[in-house]
N, CA, C and O atoms as a printed pandas DataFrame, in Angstrom:
     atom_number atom_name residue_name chain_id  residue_number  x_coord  y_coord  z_coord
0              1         N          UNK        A               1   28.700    7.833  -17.283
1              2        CA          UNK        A               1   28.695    8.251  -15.892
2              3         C          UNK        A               1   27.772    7.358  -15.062
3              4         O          UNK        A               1   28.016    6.841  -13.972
4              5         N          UNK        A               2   26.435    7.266  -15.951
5              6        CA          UNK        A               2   25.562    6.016  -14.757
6              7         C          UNK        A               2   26.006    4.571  -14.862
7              8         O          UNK        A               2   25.650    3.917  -13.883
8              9         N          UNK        A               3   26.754    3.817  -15.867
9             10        CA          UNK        A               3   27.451    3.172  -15.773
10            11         C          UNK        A               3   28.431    2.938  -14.828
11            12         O          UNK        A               3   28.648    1.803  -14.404
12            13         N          UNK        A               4   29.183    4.137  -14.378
13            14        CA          UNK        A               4   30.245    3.711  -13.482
14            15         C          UNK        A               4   29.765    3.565  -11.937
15            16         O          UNK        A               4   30.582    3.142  -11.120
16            17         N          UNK        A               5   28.342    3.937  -11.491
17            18        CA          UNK        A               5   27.362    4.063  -10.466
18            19         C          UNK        A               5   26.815    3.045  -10.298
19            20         O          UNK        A               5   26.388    2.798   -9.170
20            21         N          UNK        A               6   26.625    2.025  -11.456
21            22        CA          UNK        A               6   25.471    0.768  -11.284
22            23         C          UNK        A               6   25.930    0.101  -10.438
23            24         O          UNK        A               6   25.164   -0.181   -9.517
24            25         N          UNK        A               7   27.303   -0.414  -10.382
25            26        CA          UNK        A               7   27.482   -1.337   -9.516
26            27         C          UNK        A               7   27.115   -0.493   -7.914
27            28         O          UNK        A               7   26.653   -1.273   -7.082
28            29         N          UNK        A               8   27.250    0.774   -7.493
29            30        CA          UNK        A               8   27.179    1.169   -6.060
30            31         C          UNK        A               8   25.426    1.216   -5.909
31            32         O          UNK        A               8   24.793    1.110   -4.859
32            33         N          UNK        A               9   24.924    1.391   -7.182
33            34        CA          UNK        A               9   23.231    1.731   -6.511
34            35         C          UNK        A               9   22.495    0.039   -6.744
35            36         O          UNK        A               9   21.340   -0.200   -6.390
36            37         N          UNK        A              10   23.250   -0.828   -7.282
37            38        CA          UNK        A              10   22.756   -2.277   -6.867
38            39         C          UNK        A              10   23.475   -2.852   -5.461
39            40         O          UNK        A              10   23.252   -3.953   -4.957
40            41         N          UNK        A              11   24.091   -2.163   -5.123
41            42        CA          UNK        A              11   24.598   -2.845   -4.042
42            43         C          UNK        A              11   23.452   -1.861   -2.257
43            44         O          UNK        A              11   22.741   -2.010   -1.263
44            45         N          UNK        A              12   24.275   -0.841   -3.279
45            46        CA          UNK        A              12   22.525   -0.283   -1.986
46            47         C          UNK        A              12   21.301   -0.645   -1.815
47            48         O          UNK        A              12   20.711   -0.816   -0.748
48            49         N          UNK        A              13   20.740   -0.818   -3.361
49            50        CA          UNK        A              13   19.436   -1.511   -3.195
50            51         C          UNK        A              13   19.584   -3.004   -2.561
51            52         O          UNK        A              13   18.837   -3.438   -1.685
52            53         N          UNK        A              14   20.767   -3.786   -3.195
53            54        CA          UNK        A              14   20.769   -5.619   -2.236
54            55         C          UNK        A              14   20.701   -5.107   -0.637
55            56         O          UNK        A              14   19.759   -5.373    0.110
56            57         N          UNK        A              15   21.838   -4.349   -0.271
57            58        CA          UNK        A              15   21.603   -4.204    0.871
58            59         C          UNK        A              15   20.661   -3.515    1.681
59            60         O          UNK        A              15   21.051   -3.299    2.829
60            61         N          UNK        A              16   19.447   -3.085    1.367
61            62        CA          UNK        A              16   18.151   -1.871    1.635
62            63         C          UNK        A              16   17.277   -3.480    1.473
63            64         O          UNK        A              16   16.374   -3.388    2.304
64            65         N          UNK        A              17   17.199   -4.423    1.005
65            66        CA          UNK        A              17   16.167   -5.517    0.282
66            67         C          UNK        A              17   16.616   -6.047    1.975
67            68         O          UNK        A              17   15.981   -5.957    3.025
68            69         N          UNK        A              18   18.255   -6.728    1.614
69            70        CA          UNK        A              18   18.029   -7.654    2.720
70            71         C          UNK        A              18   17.872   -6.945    4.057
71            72         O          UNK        A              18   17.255   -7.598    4.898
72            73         N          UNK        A              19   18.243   -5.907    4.375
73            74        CA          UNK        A              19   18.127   -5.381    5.811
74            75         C          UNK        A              19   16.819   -5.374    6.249
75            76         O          UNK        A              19   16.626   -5.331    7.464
76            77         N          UNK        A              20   15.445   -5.426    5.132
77            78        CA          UNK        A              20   14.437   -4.793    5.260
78            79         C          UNK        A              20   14.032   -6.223    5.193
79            80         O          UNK        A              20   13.008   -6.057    5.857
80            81         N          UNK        A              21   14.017   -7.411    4.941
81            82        CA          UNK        A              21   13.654   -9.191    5.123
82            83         C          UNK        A              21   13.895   -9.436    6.406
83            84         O          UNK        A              21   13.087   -9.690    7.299
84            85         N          UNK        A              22   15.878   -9.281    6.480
85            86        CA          UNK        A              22   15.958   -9.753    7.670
86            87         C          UNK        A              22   15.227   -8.864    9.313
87            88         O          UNK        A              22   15.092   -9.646   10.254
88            89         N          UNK        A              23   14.801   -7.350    9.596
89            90        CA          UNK        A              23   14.509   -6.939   10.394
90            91         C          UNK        A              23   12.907   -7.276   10.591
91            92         O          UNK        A              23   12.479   -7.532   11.716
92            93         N          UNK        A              24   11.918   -7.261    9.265
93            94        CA          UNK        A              24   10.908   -6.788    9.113
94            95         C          UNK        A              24    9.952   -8.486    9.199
95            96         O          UNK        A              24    8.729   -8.569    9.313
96            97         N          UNK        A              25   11.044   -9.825    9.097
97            98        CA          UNK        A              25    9.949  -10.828    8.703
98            99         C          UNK        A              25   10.184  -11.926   10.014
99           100         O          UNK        A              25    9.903  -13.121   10.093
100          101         N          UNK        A              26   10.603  -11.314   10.663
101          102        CA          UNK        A              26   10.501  -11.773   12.480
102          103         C          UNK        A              26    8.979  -11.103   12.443
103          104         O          UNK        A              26    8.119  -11.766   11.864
104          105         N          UNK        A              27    8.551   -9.679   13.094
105          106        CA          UNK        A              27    7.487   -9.706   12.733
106          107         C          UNK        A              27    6.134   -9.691   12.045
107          108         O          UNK        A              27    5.010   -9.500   12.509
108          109         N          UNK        A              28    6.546   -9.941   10.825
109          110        CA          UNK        A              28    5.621  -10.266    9.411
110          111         C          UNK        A              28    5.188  -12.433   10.359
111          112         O          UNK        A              28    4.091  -12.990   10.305
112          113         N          UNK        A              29    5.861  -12.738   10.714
113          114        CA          UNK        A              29    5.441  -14.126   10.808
114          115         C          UNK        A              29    5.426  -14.113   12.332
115          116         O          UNK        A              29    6.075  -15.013   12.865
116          117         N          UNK        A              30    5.085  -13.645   12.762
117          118        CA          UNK        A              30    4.273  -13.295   14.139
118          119         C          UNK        A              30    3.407  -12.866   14.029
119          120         O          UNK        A              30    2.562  -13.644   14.472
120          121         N          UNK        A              31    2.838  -11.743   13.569
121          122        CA          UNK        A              31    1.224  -11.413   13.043
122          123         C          UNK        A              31    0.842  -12.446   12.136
123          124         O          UNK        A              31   -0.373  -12.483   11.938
124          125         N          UNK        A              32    1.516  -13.287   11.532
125          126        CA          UNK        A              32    0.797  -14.491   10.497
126          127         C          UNK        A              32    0.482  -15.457   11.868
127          128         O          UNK        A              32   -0.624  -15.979   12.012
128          129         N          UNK        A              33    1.424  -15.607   12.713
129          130        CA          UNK        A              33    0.875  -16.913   13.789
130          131         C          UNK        A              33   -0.348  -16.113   14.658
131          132         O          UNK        A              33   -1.362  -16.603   15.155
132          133         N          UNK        A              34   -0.033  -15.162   14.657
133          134        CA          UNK        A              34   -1.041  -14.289   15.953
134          135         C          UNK        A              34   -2.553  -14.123   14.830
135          136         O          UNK        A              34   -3.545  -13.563   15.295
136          137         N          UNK        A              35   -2.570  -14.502   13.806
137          138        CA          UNK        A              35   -3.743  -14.213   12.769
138          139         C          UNK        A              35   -4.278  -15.837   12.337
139          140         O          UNK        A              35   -5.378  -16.052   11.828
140          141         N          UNK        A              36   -3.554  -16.599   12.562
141          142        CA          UNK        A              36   -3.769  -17.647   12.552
142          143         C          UNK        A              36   -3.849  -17.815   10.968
143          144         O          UNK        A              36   -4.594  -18.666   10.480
144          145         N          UNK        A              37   -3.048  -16.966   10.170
145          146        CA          UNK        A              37   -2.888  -16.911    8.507
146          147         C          UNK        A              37   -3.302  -16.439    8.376
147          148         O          UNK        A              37   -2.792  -15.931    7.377
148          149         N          UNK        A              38   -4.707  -15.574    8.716
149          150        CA          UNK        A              38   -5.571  -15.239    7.667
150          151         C          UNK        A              38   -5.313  -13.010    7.689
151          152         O          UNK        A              38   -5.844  -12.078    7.085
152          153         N          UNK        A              39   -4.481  -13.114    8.497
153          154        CA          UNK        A              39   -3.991  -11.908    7.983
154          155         C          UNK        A              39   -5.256  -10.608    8.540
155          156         O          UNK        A              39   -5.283   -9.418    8.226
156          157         N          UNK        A              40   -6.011  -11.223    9.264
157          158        CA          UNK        A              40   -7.105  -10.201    9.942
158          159         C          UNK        A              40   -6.962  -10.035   11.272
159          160         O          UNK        A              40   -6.919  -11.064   11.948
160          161         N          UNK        A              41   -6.874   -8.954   11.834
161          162        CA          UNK        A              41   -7.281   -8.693   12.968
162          163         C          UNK        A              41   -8.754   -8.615   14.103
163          164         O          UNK        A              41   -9.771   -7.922   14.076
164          165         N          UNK        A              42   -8.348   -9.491   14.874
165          166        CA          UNK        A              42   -9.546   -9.540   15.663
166          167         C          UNK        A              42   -9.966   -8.044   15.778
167          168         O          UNK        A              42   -9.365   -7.020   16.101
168          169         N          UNK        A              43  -11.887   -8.474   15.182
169          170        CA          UNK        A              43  -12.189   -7.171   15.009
170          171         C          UNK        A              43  -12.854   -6.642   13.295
171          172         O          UNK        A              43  -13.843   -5.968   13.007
172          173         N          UNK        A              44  -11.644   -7.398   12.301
173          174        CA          UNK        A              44  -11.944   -7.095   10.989
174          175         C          UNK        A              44  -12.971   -7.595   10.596
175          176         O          UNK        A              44  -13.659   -6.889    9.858
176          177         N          UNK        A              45  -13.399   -8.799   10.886
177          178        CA          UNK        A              45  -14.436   -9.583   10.354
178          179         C          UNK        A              45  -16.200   -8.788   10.649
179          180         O          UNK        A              45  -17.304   -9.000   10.147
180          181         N          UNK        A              46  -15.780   -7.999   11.524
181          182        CA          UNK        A              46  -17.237   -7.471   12.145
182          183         C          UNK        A              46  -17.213   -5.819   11.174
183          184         O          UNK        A              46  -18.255   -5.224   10.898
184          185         N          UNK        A              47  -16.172   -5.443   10.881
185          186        CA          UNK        A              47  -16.135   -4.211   10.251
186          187         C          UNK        A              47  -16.127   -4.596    8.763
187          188         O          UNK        A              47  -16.349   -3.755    7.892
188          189         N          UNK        A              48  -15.863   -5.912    8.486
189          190        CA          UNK        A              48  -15.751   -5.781    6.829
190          191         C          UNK        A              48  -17.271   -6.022    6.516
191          192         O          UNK        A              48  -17.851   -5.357    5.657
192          193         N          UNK        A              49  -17.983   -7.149    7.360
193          194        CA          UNK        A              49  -19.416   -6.972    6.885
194          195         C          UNK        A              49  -20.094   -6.140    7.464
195          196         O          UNK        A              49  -21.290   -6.312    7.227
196          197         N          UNK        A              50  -19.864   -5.215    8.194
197          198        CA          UNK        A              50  -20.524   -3.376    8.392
198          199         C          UNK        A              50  -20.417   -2.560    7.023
199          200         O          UNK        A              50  -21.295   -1.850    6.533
200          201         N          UNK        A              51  -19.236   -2.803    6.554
201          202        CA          UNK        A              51  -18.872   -2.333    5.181
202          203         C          UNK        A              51  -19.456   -3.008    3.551
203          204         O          UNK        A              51  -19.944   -2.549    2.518
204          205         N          UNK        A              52  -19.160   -3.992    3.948
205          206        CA          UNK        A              52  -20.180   -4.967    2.699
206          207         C          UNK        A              52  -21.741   -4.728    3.175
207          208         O          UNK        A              52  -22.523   -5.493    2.612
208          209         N          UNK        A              53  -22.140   -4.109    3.802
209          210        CA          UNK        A              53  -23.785   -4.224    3.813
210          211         C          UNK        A              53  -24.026   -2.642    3.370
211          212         O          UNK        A              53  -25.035   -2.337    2.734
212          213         N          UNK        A              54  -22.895   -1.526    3.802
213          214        CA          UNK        A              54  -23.335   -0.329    3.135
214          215         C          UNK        A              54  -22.981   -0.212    2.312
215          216         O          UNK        A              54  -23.402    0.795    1.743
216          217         N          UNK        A              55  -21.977   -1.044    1.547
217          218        CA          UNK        A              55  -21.601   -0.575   -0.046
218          219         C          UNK        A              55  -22.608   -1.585   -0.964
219          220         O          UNK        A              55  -22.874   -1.345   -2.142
220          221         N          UNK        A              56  -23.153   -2.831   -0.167
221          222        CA          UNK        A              56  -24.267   -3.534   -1.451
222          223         C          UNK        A              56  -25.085   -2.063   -1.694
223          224         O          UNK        A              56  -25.097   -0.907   -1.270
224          225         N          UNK        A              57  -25.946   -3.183   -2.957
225          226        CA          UNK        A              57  -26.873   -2.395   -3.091
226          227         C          UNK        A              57  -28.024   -3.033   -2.859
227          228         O          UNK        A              57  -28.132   -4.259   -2.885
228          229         N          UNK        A              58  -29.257   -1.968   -2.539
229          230        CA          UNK        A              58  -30.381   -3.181   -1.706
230          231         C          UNK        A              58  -31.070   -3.812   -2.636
231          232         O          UNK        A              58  -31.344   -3.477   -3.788
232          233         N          UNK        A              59  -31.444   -5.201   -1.742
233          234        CA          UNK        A              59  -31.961   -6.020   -2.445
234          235         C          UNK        A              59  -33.692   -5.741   -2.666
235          236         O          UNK        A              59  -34.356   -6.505   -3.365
C-alpha cells in the first residue's frame, strides 16, 4: 500500500522543496546583500557582546 503512494508523496515533497527555493531565495539573497554576508542585523553586534560579557565568567 505505501509502495503504491511513493511515487505521489515524492512528488509532493519535489514540489513543497522547489516552491519553497523558488519563493523564499529572492529574499534569502536580499538580506545576504542588505547584511553585507555576514547574516547580522544592524544592531546584533552590540547585543551579542552584551551577551558574551554576561555569560563569561569573570576574570
Amino acid at each position: 500500500m505505501l509502495s503504491s503512494k511513493l511515487p505521489q508523496i515524492a512528488l509532493a515533497v519535489g514540489v513543497g522543496v522547489a516552491t519553497g527555493i523558488y519563493v523564499f531565495q529572492p529574499l534569502i539573497k536580499q538580506y545576504e546583500e542588505e547584511t553585507n554576508g555576514t547574516w547580522l542585523r544592524p544592531g546584533d553586534e552590540v547585543r551579542i557582546k552584551k551577551s558574551d560579557q554576561i555569560n563569561s565568567p569573570n576574570k
